[in-house]
Tab-separated table of N, CA and C and ligand atoms in Angstrom:
chain	number	residue	atom	x	y	z
A	1425	MET	N	-18.410	1.058	-16.560
A	1425	MET	CA	-18.142	0.072	-15.446
A	1425	MET	C	-16.831	-0.539	-15.222
A	1426	LYS	N	-16.104	-0.536	-14.305
A	1426	LYS	CA	-14.854	-1.188	-14.139
A	1426	LYS	C	-14.971	-2.794	-14.346
A	1427	LYS	N	-13.875	-3.433	-15.057
A	1427	LYS	CA	-13.890	-4.923	-15.180
A	1427	LYS	C	-13.402	-5.298	-13.805
A	1428	ILE	N	-13.815	-6.443	-13.255
A	1428	ILE	CA	-13.205	-7.094	-11.857
A	1428	ILE	C	-12.043	-8.105	-12.270
A	1429	ILE	N	-11.233	-7.515	-11.063
A	1429	ILE	CA	-9.739	-8.755	-11.124
A	1429	ILE	C	-10.068	-9.422	-9.682
A	1430	TYR	N	-9.659	-10.758	-9.595
A	1430	TYR	CA	-9.476	-11.384	-8.281
A	1430	TYR	C	-7.694	-11.651	-8.408
A	1431	ILE	N	-7.352	-11.594	-7.143
A	1431	ILE	CA	-6.073	-11.779	-6.632
A	1431	ILE	C	-5.826	-12.540	-5.536
A	1432	ASP	N	-5.174	-13.582	-6.104
A	1432	ASP	CA	-4.833	-14.654	-4.886
A	1432	ASP	C	-3.680	-13.579	-3.989
A	1433	MET	N	-3.672	-14.686	-2.631
A	1433	MET	CA	-2.859	-14.094	-1.454
A	1433	MET	C	-1.547	-14.853	-1.955
A	1434	ASP	N	-1.321	-16.201	-1.643
A	1434	ASP	CA	-0.010	-16.861	-1.309
A	1434	ASP	C	0.882	-16.834	-2.872
A	1435	ASN	N	2.042	-16.713	-2.704
A	1435	ASN	CA	3.000	-16.297	-3.730
A	1435	ASN	C	2.813	-15.279	-4.880
A	1436	VAL	N	1.819	-14.321	-4.739
A	1436	VAL	CA	1.199	-13.546	-5.759
A	1436	VAL	C	1.201	-12.214	-4.576
A	1437	LEU	N	0.533	-11.966	-3.820
A	1437	LEU	CA	-0.042	-10.670	-3.105
A	1437	LEU	C	1.100	-10.862	-2.095
A	1438	VAL	N	1.295	-11.948	-1.282
A	1438	VAL	CA	1.914	-12.650	-0.147
A	1438	VAL	C	3.374	-13.025	-0.520
A	1439	ASP	N	4.238	-13.026	0.081
A	1439	ASP	CA	5.809	-13.773	-0.224
A	1439	ASP	C	5.649	-14.876	0.807
A	1440	PHE	N	5.095	-16.065	0.322
A	1440	PHE	CA	5.338	-17.194	1.184
A	1440	PHE	C	6.331	-17.625	1.961
A	1441	LYS	N	7.730	-17.296	1.399
A	1441	LYS	CA	8.931	-17.534	1.826
A	1441	LYS	C	9.591	-16.952	2.747
A	1442	SER	N	8.991	-16.024	2.805
A	1442	SER	CA	9.520	-14.565	3.821
A	1442	SER	C	8.838	-14.987	5.210
A	1443	GLY	N	7.852	-15.803	5.128
A	1443	GLY	CA	7.621	-16.282	6.311
A	1443	GLY	C	7.949	-17.317	6.977
A	1444	ILE	N	8.329	-18.495	5.664
A	1444	ILE	CA	9.086	-19.564	6.422
A	1444	ILE	C	10.452	-19.493	6.755
A	1445	ALA	N	11.175	-18.234	6.185
A	1445	ALA	CA	12.585	-17.827	6.392
A	1445	ALA	C	12.465	-17.395	7.955
A	1446	LYS	N	11.483	-17.198	8.494
A	1446	LYS	CA	11.341	-16.531	9.826
A	1446	LYS	C	11.237	-17.440	10.739
A	1447	LEU	N	11.253	-18.932	10.540
A	1447	LEU	CA	10.654	-20.085	11.546
A	1447	LEU	C	11.887	-20.673	11.830
A	1448	ASP	N	11.929	-21.202	13.132
A	1448	ASP	CA	13.200	-21.857	13.376
A	1448	ASP	C	13.187	-23.419	13.221
A	1449	SER	N	14.290	-24.009	13.266
A	1449	SER	CA	14.561	-25.242	12.235
A	1449	SER	C	13.445	-26.145	13.057
A	1450	ASP	N	13.235	-26.349	14.547
A	1450	ASP	CA	12.253	-27.398	15.029
A	1450	ASP	C	11.087	-27.437	14.458
A	1451	THR	N	10.630	-26.028	14.121
A	1451	THR	CA	8.878	-26.157	13.575
A	1451	THR	C	9.255	-26.531	12.303
A	1452	LEU	N	10.337	-26.091	11.498
A	1452	LEU	CA	10.366	-26.592	10.073
A	1452	LEU	C	10.561	-27.969	9.936
A	1453	GLU	N	10.684	-28.654	10.731
A	1453	GLU	CA	11.142	-29.974	10.760
A	1453	GLU	C	9.788	-30.563	11.205
A	1454	ALA	N	9.236	-30.042	12.215
A	1454	ALA	CA	7.885	-30.632	12.559
A	1454	ALA	C	6.573	-30.295	11.790
A	1455	TYR	N	6.575	-29.315	10.649
A	1455	TYR	CA	5.704	-29.013	9.937
A	1455	TYR	C	6.072	-29.462	8.321
A	1456	GLU	N	7.100	-30.116	7.988
A	1456	GLU	CA	7.630	-30.403	6.945
A	1456	GLU	C	6.457	-30.999	6.145
A	1457	GLY	N	6.017	-30.396	4.943
A	1457	GLY	CA	5.442	-30.807	3.755
A	1457	GLY	C	4.031	-30.102	4.229
A	1458	LYS	N	3.821	-29.492	4.977
A	1458	LYS	CA	2.538	-29.110	5.398
A	1458	LYS	C	2.681	-27.404	6.240
A	1459	LEU	N	4.071	-26.839	5.907
A	1459	LEU	CA	4.026	-25.350	6.244
A	1459	LEU	C	3.049	-24.382	6.342
A	1460	ASP	N	2.038	-24.608	5.748
A	1460	ASP	CA	1.105	-23.771	5.790
A	1460	ASP	C	0.069	-24.011	6.960
A	1461	GLU	N	0.421	-24.609	7.948
A	1461	GLU	CA	-0.600	-25.263	8.839
A	1461	GLU	C	0.384	-24.953	10.075
A	1462	VAL	N	1.736	-24.020	9.744
A	1462	VAL	CA	2.266	-23.513	11.123
A	1462	VAL	C	1.596	-22.629	11.516
A	1463	PRO	N	1.141	-22.420	13.057
A	1463	PRO	CA	0.187	-21.286	13.907
A	1463	PRO	C	0.957	-20.034	13.626
A	1464	ASP	N	0.280	-19.043	13.005
A	1464	ASP	CA	0.851	-17.817	13.307
A	1464	ASP	C	1.786	-17.616	11.904
A	1465	ILE	N	1.859	-18.529	11.215
A	1465	ILE	CA	2.918	-18.508	9.807
A	1465	ILE	C	2.230	-17.266	9.091
A	1466	PHE	N	1.091	-16.875	8.774
A	1466	PHE	CA	0.475	-15.474	7.714
A	1466	PHE	C	0.919	-14.349	8.410
A	1467	SER	N	0.990	-14.594	9.643
A	1467	SER	CA	1.402	-13.179	10.371
A	1467	SER	C	2.855	-12.583	9.950
A	1468	LEU	N	3.736	-13.699	9.424
A	1468	LEU	CA	5.241	-13.395	9.393
A	1468	LEU	C	5.390	-13.008	8.028
A	1469	MET	N	4.073	-12.970	7.323
A	1469	MET	CA	4.908	-12.998	5.723
A	1469	MET	C	4.797	-11.408	5.105
A	1470	GLU	N	5.701	-11.151	4.372
A	1470	GLU	CA	5.768	-9.866	3.578
A	1470	GLU	C	5.020	-10.037	2.467
A	1471	PRO	N	4.847	-8.465	1.612
A	1471	PRO	CA	4.022	-8.435	0.476
A	1471	PRO	C	5.216	-9.224	-0.702
A	1472	PHE	N	4.669	-9.663	-1.585
A	1472	PHE	CA	5.423	-10.094	-2.615
A	1472	PHE	C	5.814	-9.026	-3.516
A	1473	PRO	N	7.597	-9.004	-3.702
A	1473	PRO	CA	7.949	-8.139	-4.407
A	1473	PRO	C	6.930	-7.438	-5.531
A	1474	HIS	N	7.257	-5.935	-5.233
A	1474	HIS	CA	6.321	-5.093	-6.398
A	1474	HIS	C	4.584	-5.174	-6.210
A	1475	ALA	N	4.291	-5.982	-5.271
A	1475	ALA	CA	2.953	-6.367	-5.179
A	1475	ALA	C	2.134	-5.328	-5.015
A	1476	ILE	N	2.525	-4.424	-3.855
A	1476	ILE	CA	1.787	-3.421	-3.469
A	1476	ILE	C	1.661	-1.893	-4.604
A	1477	GLU	N	3.132	-2.012	-4.688
A	1477	GLU	CA	2.566	-0.568	-6.026
A	1477	GLU	C	1.887	-0.963	-7.232
A	1478	SER	N	1.895	-2.110	-7.721
A	1478	SER	CA	1.288	-2.998	-9.057
A	1478	SER	C	-0.137	-3.039	-8.219
A	1479	ILE	N	-0.764	-3.204	-7.302
A	1479	ILE	CA	-2.290	-3.060	-7.055
A	1479	ILE	C	-2.829	-1.880	-6.918
A	1480	HIS	N	-1.877	-0.674	-6.633
A	1480	HIS	CA	-2.510	0.467	-6.443
A	1480	HIS	C	-2.352	1.174	-7.863
A	1481	LYS	N	-1.639	0.562	-8.739
A	1481	LYS	CA	-1.786	1.058	-9.924
A	1481	LYS	C	-3.073	0.589	-10.543
A	1482	LEU	N	-3.186	-0.861	-10.495
A	1482	LEU	CA	-4.468	-1.348	-11.088
A	1482	LEU	C	-5.779	-1.157	-10.550
A	1483	ALA	N	-5.748	-0.483	-9.402
A	1483	ALA	CA	-7.229	0.100	-8.724
A	1483	ALA	C	-7.738	1.163	-9.430
A	1484	GLU	N	-6.745	1.762	-10.156
A	1484	GLU	CA	-7.171	3.130	-10.980
A	1484	GLU	C	-8.143	2.666	-12.001
A	1485	CYS	N	-7.910	1.590	-12.472
A	1485	CYS	CA	-8.809	1.166	-13.947
A	1485	CYS	C	-9.594	-0.393	-13.684
A	1486	TYR	N	-9.586	-0.806	-12.344
A	1486	TYR	CA	-9.995	-2.015	-12.245
A	1486	TYR	C	-10.953	-2.176	-10.782
A	1487	ASP	N	-11.622	-2.978	-10.813
A	1487	ASP	CA	-12.621	-3.276	-9.376
A	1487	ASP	C	-11.904	-4.839	-8.920
A	1488	LEU	N	-11.077	-4.290	-7.651
A	1488	LEU	CA	-10.278	-5.489	-7.310
A	1488	LEU	C	-11.106	-5.760	-5.995
A	1489	TYR	N	-10.576	-7.096	-5.800
A	1489	TYR	CA	-10.995	-8.290	-4.978
A	1489	TYR	C	-9.899	-9.204	-4.716
A	1490	ILE	N	-9.760	-9.607	-3.296
A	1490	ILE	CA	-8.827	-10.695	-3.178
A	1490	ILE	C	-9.523	-12.055	-3.004
A	1491	LEU	N	-9.037	-12.869	-3.716
A	1491	LEU	CA	-9.850	-14.248	-3.562
A	1491	LEU	C	-8.694	-15.466	-3.180
A	1492	SER	N	-8.872	-15.571	-2.027
A	1492	SER	CA	-7.506	-16.518	-1.476
A	1492	SER	C	-8.503	-18.005	-0.706
A	1493	THR	N	-7.495	-18.894	-0.518
A	1493	THR	CA	-7.785	-19.797	0.335
A	1493	THR	C	-6.905	-19.972	1.469
A	1494	ALA	N	-7.386	-20.446	2.659
A	1494	ALA	CA	-7.054	-20.599	3.870
A	1494	ALA	C	-6.962	-21.729	4.095
A	1495	PRO	N	-5.775	-22.683	4.980
A	1495	PRO	CA	-6.099	-24.013	5.161
A	1495	PRO	C	-7.102	-24.469	6.056
A	1496	TRP	N	-7.774	-25.412	5.715
A	1496	TRP	CA	-8.707	-26.040	6.395
A	1496	TRP	C	-8.457	-26.396	7.803
A	1497	LEU	N	-7.060	-26.901	7.834
A	1497	LEU	CA	-6.574	-27.149	9.310
A	1497	LEU	C	-5.543	-26.537	9.998
A	1498	ASN	N	-5.686	-24.957	9.720
A	1498	ASN	CA	-5.003	-23.817	10.210
A	1498	ASN	C	-5.830	-22.907	10.383
A	1499	PRO	N	-6.873	-22.681	11.684
A	1499	PRO	CA	-7.876	-21.577	11.716
A	1499	PRO	C	-7.031	-20.217	12.146
A	1500	SER	N	-5.879	-20.363	12.511
A	1500	SER	CA	-5.374	-18.967	12.752
A	1500	SER	C	-4.972	-18.402	11.400
A	1501	ALA	N	-4.859	-19.070	10.263
A	1501	ALA	CA	-4.489	-18.504	8.901
A	1501	ALA	C	-5.716	-17.882	8.476
A	1502	TRP	N	-6.697	-18.191	8.719
A	1502	TRP	CA	-8.169	-17.518	8.386
A	1502	TRP	C	-8.097	-15.973	9.118
A	1503	ILE	N	-7.654	-15.751	10.095
A	1503	ILE	CA	-7.620	-14.585	10.915
A	1503	ILE	C	-6.229	-13.916	10.487
A	1504	HIS	N	-5.386	-14.432	10.241
A	1504	HIS	CA	-4.140	-13.518	9.964
A	1504	HIS	C	-4.246	-13.241	8.213
A	1505	LYS	N	-4.954	-13.888	7.738
A	1505	LYS	CA	-5.047	-13.140	6.232
A	1505	LYS	C	-5.702	-12.170	6.103
A	1506	LEU	N	-6.933	-12.181	7.160
A	1506	LEU	CA	-7.609	-10.448	7.078
A	1506	LEU	C	-6.697	-9.598	7.744
A	1507	GLU	N	-6.223	-9.851	8.924
A	1507	GLU	CA	-5.039	-9.084	9.706
A	1507	GLU	C	-4.119	-8.466	8.574
A	1508	TRP	N	-3.690	-9.544	7.609
A	1508	TRP	CA	-2.699	-8.997	6.835
A	1508	TRP	C	-2.959	-8.079	5.671
A	1509	VAL	N	-4.101	-8.186	5.347
A	1509	VAL	CA	-4.840	-7.307	4.506
A	1509	VAL	C	-4.998	-6.072	5.056
A	1510	GLN	N	-5.448	-5.825	6.707
A	1510	GLN	CA	-5.925	-4.432	6.841
A	1510	GLN	C	-4.087	-4.101	6.997
A	1511	LYS	N	-3.253	-4.854	7.527
A	1511	LYS	CA	-2.086	-4.344	7.936
A	1511	LYS	C	-1.503	-3.510	6.570
A	1512	TYR	N	-1.348	-4.049	5.534
A	1512	TYR	CA	-0.872	-3.592	4.118
A	1512	TYR	C	-1.757	-2.627	3.696
A	1513	PHE	N	-3.170	-2.391	3.611
A	1513	PHE	CA	-4.053	-1.977	2.823
A	1513	PHE	C	-4.933	-0.862	3.709
A	1514	GLY	N	-4.746	-1.336	4.978
A	1514	GLY	CA	-5.710	-0.544	5.799
A	1514	GLY	C	-7.090	-1.090	6.078
A	1515	LYS	N	-7.752	-0.797	7.187
A	1515	LYS	CA	-8.861	-1.443	7.370
A	1515	LYS	C	-9.986	-0.108	7.485
A	1516	GLU	N	-10.040	0.974	7.176
A	1516	GLU	CA	-11.196	1.894	7.147
A	1516	GLU	C	-11.791	1.721	6.057
A	1517	LYS	N	-12.981	2.098	5.843
A	1517	LYS	CA	-13.998	2.394	4.981
A	1517	LYS	C	-13.415	2.641	3.503
A	1518	ASP	N	-12.509	3.543	3.750
A	1518	ASP	CA	-12.093	4.157	2.103
A	1518	ASP	C	-10.582	3.610	1.876
A	1519	SER	N	-10.321	1.999	2.809
A	1519	SER	CA	-9.251	1.621	1.864
A	1519	SER	C	-9.046	0.374	1.059
A	1520	LEU	N	-8.351	0.410	0.232
A	1520	LEU	CA	-8.606	-0.418	-1.300
A	1520	LEU	C	-9.322	-1.466	-1.149
A	1521	PHE	N	-9.287	-2.671	0.047
A	1521	PHE	CA	-9.836	-3.835	-0.012
A	1521	PHE	C	-10.583	-4.022	1.372
A	1522	TYR	N	-11.235	-2.946	1.464
A	1522	TYR	CA	-12.661	-2.912	2.716
A	1522	TYR	C	-13.677	-3.747	2.228
A	1523	LYS	N	-13.552	-4.590	3.070
A	1523	LYS	CA	-14.743	-5.674	2.869
A	1523	LYS	C	-14.788	-6.517	1.403
A	1524	ARG	N	-13.629	-6.470	0.715
A	1524	ARG	CA	-13.089	-7.174	-0.410
A	1524	ARG	C	-12.285	-8.381	-0.376
A	1525	LEU	N	-12.237	-8.847	0.726
A	1525	LEU	CA	-11.570	-10.331	0.723
A	1525	LEU	C	-12.330	-11.416	0.990
A	1526	ILE	N	-12.087	-12.372	-0.018
A	1526	ILE	CA	-13.102	-13.388	0.043
A	1526	ILE	C	-12.137	-14.701	0.107
A	1527	ILE	N	-12.639	-15.664	0.972
A	1527	ILE	CA	-11.834	-16.927	1.466
A	1527	ILE	C	-12.561	-18.132	0.827
A	1528	SER	N	-11.848	-18.723	-0.048
A	1528	SER	CA	-12.933	-19.763	-0.789
A	1528	SER	C	-11.985	-21.206	-1.116
A	1529	HIS	N	-12.538	-21.911	-1.180
A	1529	HIS	CA	-12.059	-23.138	-1.816
A	1529	HIS	C	-12.456	-23.638	-3.510
A	1530	ASN	N	-13.203	-22.619	-4.051
A	1530	ASN	CA	-14.132	-23.055	-5.004
A	1530	ASN	C	-13.898	-21.864	-5.992
A	1531	LYS	N	-12.687	-21.243	-6.289
A	1531	LYS	CA	-12.614	-19.966	-6.816
A	1531	LYS	C	-13.349	-19.946	-8.023
A	1532	ASN	N	-13.935	-21.131	-8.769
A	1532	ASN	CA	-14.518	-20.759	-10.069
A	1532	ASN	C	-15.910	-20.307	-9.817
A	1533	LEU	N	-16.302	-20.316	-8.650
A	1533	LEU	CA	-17.903	-20.041	-8.642
A	1533	LEU	C	-17.685	-18.372	-8.400
A	1534	ASN	N	-16.547	-17.830	-8.385
A	1534	ASN	CA	-16.377	-16.390	-8.450
A	1534	ASN	C	-16.856	-15.662	-9.921
A	1535	THR	N	-17.552	-14.647	-10.202
A	1535	THR	CA	-17.531	-14.130	-11.661
A	1535	THR	C	-16.976	-12.884	-11.695
A	1536	GLY	N	-16.410	-12.977	-12.499
A	1536	GLY	CA	-15.513	-11.753	-13.047
A	1536	GLY	C	-14.378	-11.952	-14.094
A	1537	HIS	N	-13.498	-11.139	-14.634
A	1537	HIS	CA	-13.046	-11.003	-15.613
A	1537	HIS	C	-11.614	-11.523	-15.641
A	1538	TYR	N	-10.970	-11.428	-14.464
A	1538	TYR	CA	-9.457	-11.745	-14.587
A	1538	TYR	C	-9.286	-12.428	-13.213
A	1539	LEU	N	-8.450	-13.484	-12.848
A	1539	LEU	CA	-8.078	-13.804	-11.512
A	1539	LEU	C	-6.514	-14.155	-12.095
A	1540	ILE	N	-5.756	-13.346	-10.920
A	1540	ILE	CA	-4.505	-13.246	-10.887
A	1540	ILE	C	-4.040	-14.596	-9.780
A	1541	ASP	N	-3.276	-15.420	-10.289
A	1541	ASP	CA	-3.312	-16.826	-9.250
A	1541	ASP	C	-2.190	-17.573	-9.630
A	1542	ASP	N	-1.554	-18.150	-8.940
A	1542	ASP	CA	-0.009	-18.946	-8.957
A	1542	ASP	C	-0.279	-20.380	-9.431
A	1543	ARG	N	-1.461	-20.941	-8.776
A	1543	ARG	CA	-1.746	-22.250	-9.210
A	1543	ARG	C	-3.247	-22.345	-9.592
A	1544	PRO	N	-3.424	-23.475	-10.166
A	1544	PRO	CA	-4.757	-24.167	-10.766
A	1544	PRO	C	-5.418	-24.571	-9.623
A	1545	ASN	N	-5.059	-24.654	-8.365
A	1545	ASN	CA	-5.882	-25.288	-7.389
A	1545	ASN	C	-7.144	-24.231	-7.075
A	1546	ASN	N	-7.799	-25.046	-6.281
A	1546	ASN	CA	-9.272	-24.784	-5.476
A	1546	ASN	C	-9.861	-23.661	-6.666
A	1547	GLY	N	-10.015	-24.231	-8.044
A	1547	GLY	CA	-10.798	-23.953	-8.854
A	1547	GLY	C	-10.388	-22.662	-9.771
A	1548	ALA	N	-9.039	-22.460	-9.365
A	1548	ALA	CA	-8.406	-21.502	-10.193
A	1548	ALA	C	-8.438	-21.498	-11.811
A	1549	LYS	N	-8.026	-22.793	-12.130
A	1549	LYS	CA	-8.201	-23.240	-13.524
A	1549	LYS	C	-9.450	-23.286	-13.950
A	1550	ASP	N	-10.660	-23.751	-13.600
A	1550	ASP	CA	-11.830	-23.654	-13.706
A	1550	ASP	C	-12.532	-22.267	-13.936
A	1551	PHE	N	-11.866	-21.176	-13.378
A	1551	PHE	CA	-12.469	-19.820	-13.334
A	1551	PHE	C	-12.725	-19.412	-14.888
A	1552	LYS	N	-14.068	-18.858	-14.740
A	1552	LYS	CA	-14.703	-18.454	-16.100
A	1552	LYS	C	-14.224	-17.170	-16.982
A	1553	GLY	N	-13.465	-16.559	-16.141
A	1553	GLY	CA	-12.726	-15.080	-16.876
A	1553	GLY	C	-11.470	-15.870	-17.323
A	1554	GLU	N	-10.519	-14.855	-17.437
A	1554	GLU	CA	-9.259	-15.435	-17.635
A	1554	GLU	C	-8.314	-15.260	-16.397
A	1555	TRP	N	-7.936	-16.588	-16.432
A	1555	TRP	CA	-6.954	-16.812	-15.419
A	1555	TRP	C	-5.387	-16.726	-15.679
A	1556	ILE	N	-5.000	-15.381	-15.362
A	1556	ILE	CA	-3.332	-15.125	-15.373
A	1556	ILE	C	-2.516	-15.711	-14.560
A	1557	HIS	N	-1.922	-16.880	-15.052
A	1557	HIS	CA	-1.105	-17.681	-14.366
A	1557	HIS	C	0.029	-16.883	-13.668
A	1558	PHE	N	0.128	-16.667	-12.684
A	1558	PHE	CA	1.366	-15.525	-12.053
A	1558	PHE	C	2.700	-16.758	-11.800
A	1559	GLY	N	3.784	-16.315	-12.171
A	1559	GLY	CA	4.842	-17.036	-12.276
A	1559	GLY	C	5.217	-18.024	-13.382
A	1560	SER	N	4.128	-17.504	-14.374
A	1560	SER	CA	4.345	-18.830	-15.493
A	1560	SER	C	5.320	-17.946	-16.494
A	1561	THR	N	5.825	-18.448	-17.857
A	1561	THR	CA	6.627	-17.919	-18.604
A	1561	THR	C	5.998	-16.475	-18.916
A	1562	GLU	N	4.575	-16.386	-19.443
A	1562	GLU	CA	3.995	-15.570	-19.810
A	1562	GLU	C	3.989	-14.415	-18.771
A	1563	PHE	N	3.701	-15.024	-17.635
A	1563	PHE	CA	3.534	-13.669	-16.495
A	1563	PHE	C	4.116	-14.227	-15.208
A	1564	PRO	N	5.548	-13.859	-15.495
A	1564	PRO	CA	6.748	-14.384	-14.546
A	1564	PRO	C	6.531	-13.317	-13.246
A	1565	ASN	N	6.042	-11.974	-13.359
A	1565	ASN	CA	6.394	-10.954	-12.146
A	1565	ASN	C	5.092	-10.062	-12.301
A	1566	TRP	N	5.167	-9.187	-11.374
A	1566	TRP	CA	3.973	-8.221	-11.187
A	1566	TRP	C	4.027	-7.305	-12.163
A	1567	HIS	N	5.494	-7.074	-12.913
A	1567	HIS	CA	5.761	-6.068	-13.861
A	1567	HIS	C	4.815	-6.436	-15.167
A	1568	SER	N	5.005	-7.825	-15.503
A	1568	SER	CA	4.398	-8.229	-16.544
A	1568	SER	C	2.882	-8.581	-16.456
A	1569	VAL	N	2.397	-8.811	-15.253
A	1569	VAL	CA	0.911	-8.483	-15.019
A	1569	VAL	C	0.124	-7.258	-15.108
A	1570	THR	N	1.100	-6.397	-14.901
A	1570	THR	CA	0.274	-5.255	-14.673
A	1570	THR	C	0.449	-4.613	-16.167
A	1571	GLU	N	1.232	-4.806	-16.606
A	1571	GLU	CA	1.740	-4.354	-18.194
A	1571	GLU	C	0.611	-4.730	-19.052
A	1572	TYR	N	0.184	-5.914	-18.968
A	1572	TYR	CA	-0.577	-6.690	-19.448
A	1572	TYR	C	-2.022	-6.078	-19.316
A	1573	LEU	N	-2.350	-6.000	-18.001
A	1573	LEU	CA	-3.823	-5.369	-17.820
A	1573	LEU	C	-4.199	-4.076	-18.040
A	1574	LEU	N	-2.984	-3.270	-17.890
A	1574	LEU	CA	-3.226	-2.205	-18.350
A	1574	LEU	C	-3.568	-1.438	-19.704
A	1575	LEU	N	-2.663	-2.530	-20.455
A	1575	LEU	CA	-2.812	-2.500	-21.801
A	1575	LEU	C	-4.304	-3.014	-22.383
A	1576	GLU	N	-5.135	-3.773	-21.422
A	1576	GLU	CA	-6.338	-4.358	-21.783
A	1576	GLU	C	-7.236	-3.400	-21.859
A	1577	THR	N	-6.799	-2.156	-21.016
A	1577	THR	CA	-8.120	-1.170	-20.639
A	1577	THR	C	-7.972	-0.126	-21.836
A	1578	LYS	N	-6.956	-0.389	-22.515
A	1578	LYS	CA	-6.899	0.585	-24.013
A	1578	LYS	C	-7.985	0.471	-24.886
B	2309	LIG	MG1	-1.149	-18.855	-4.433
């Protein structure tokens, strides 16, 4: 049986800054300090560098799920996260993340072996498996994460 990996979206799978870069200055000013509440912001975001090809590699040896948090005060983000996953990975039954998108503010409640997340927030630091701290010195990018996880299967 394959081991389970949960993958965070913002700044792991999704390049949050790529969406911010597309906002005009008025919007940036109005939402300073709470940019994740900008309406439609998630639909503007592009994949994090090397995320897509890394996911496809990992999918050969692991059971993958997306485990993300959507802002409580930005309902459109909940919709756009689903649409983002469908845009980049497909929406058909045989697509990689078909019915495998979990939105949670309590990531510690999910059972599995690994969680790839850039922040300790929303239960990530209390995850019962191994928290792979994306962006840390140990796991600065998708290359280091993929290399580590593929070695773990040997
Ligand atoms: Mg994140």
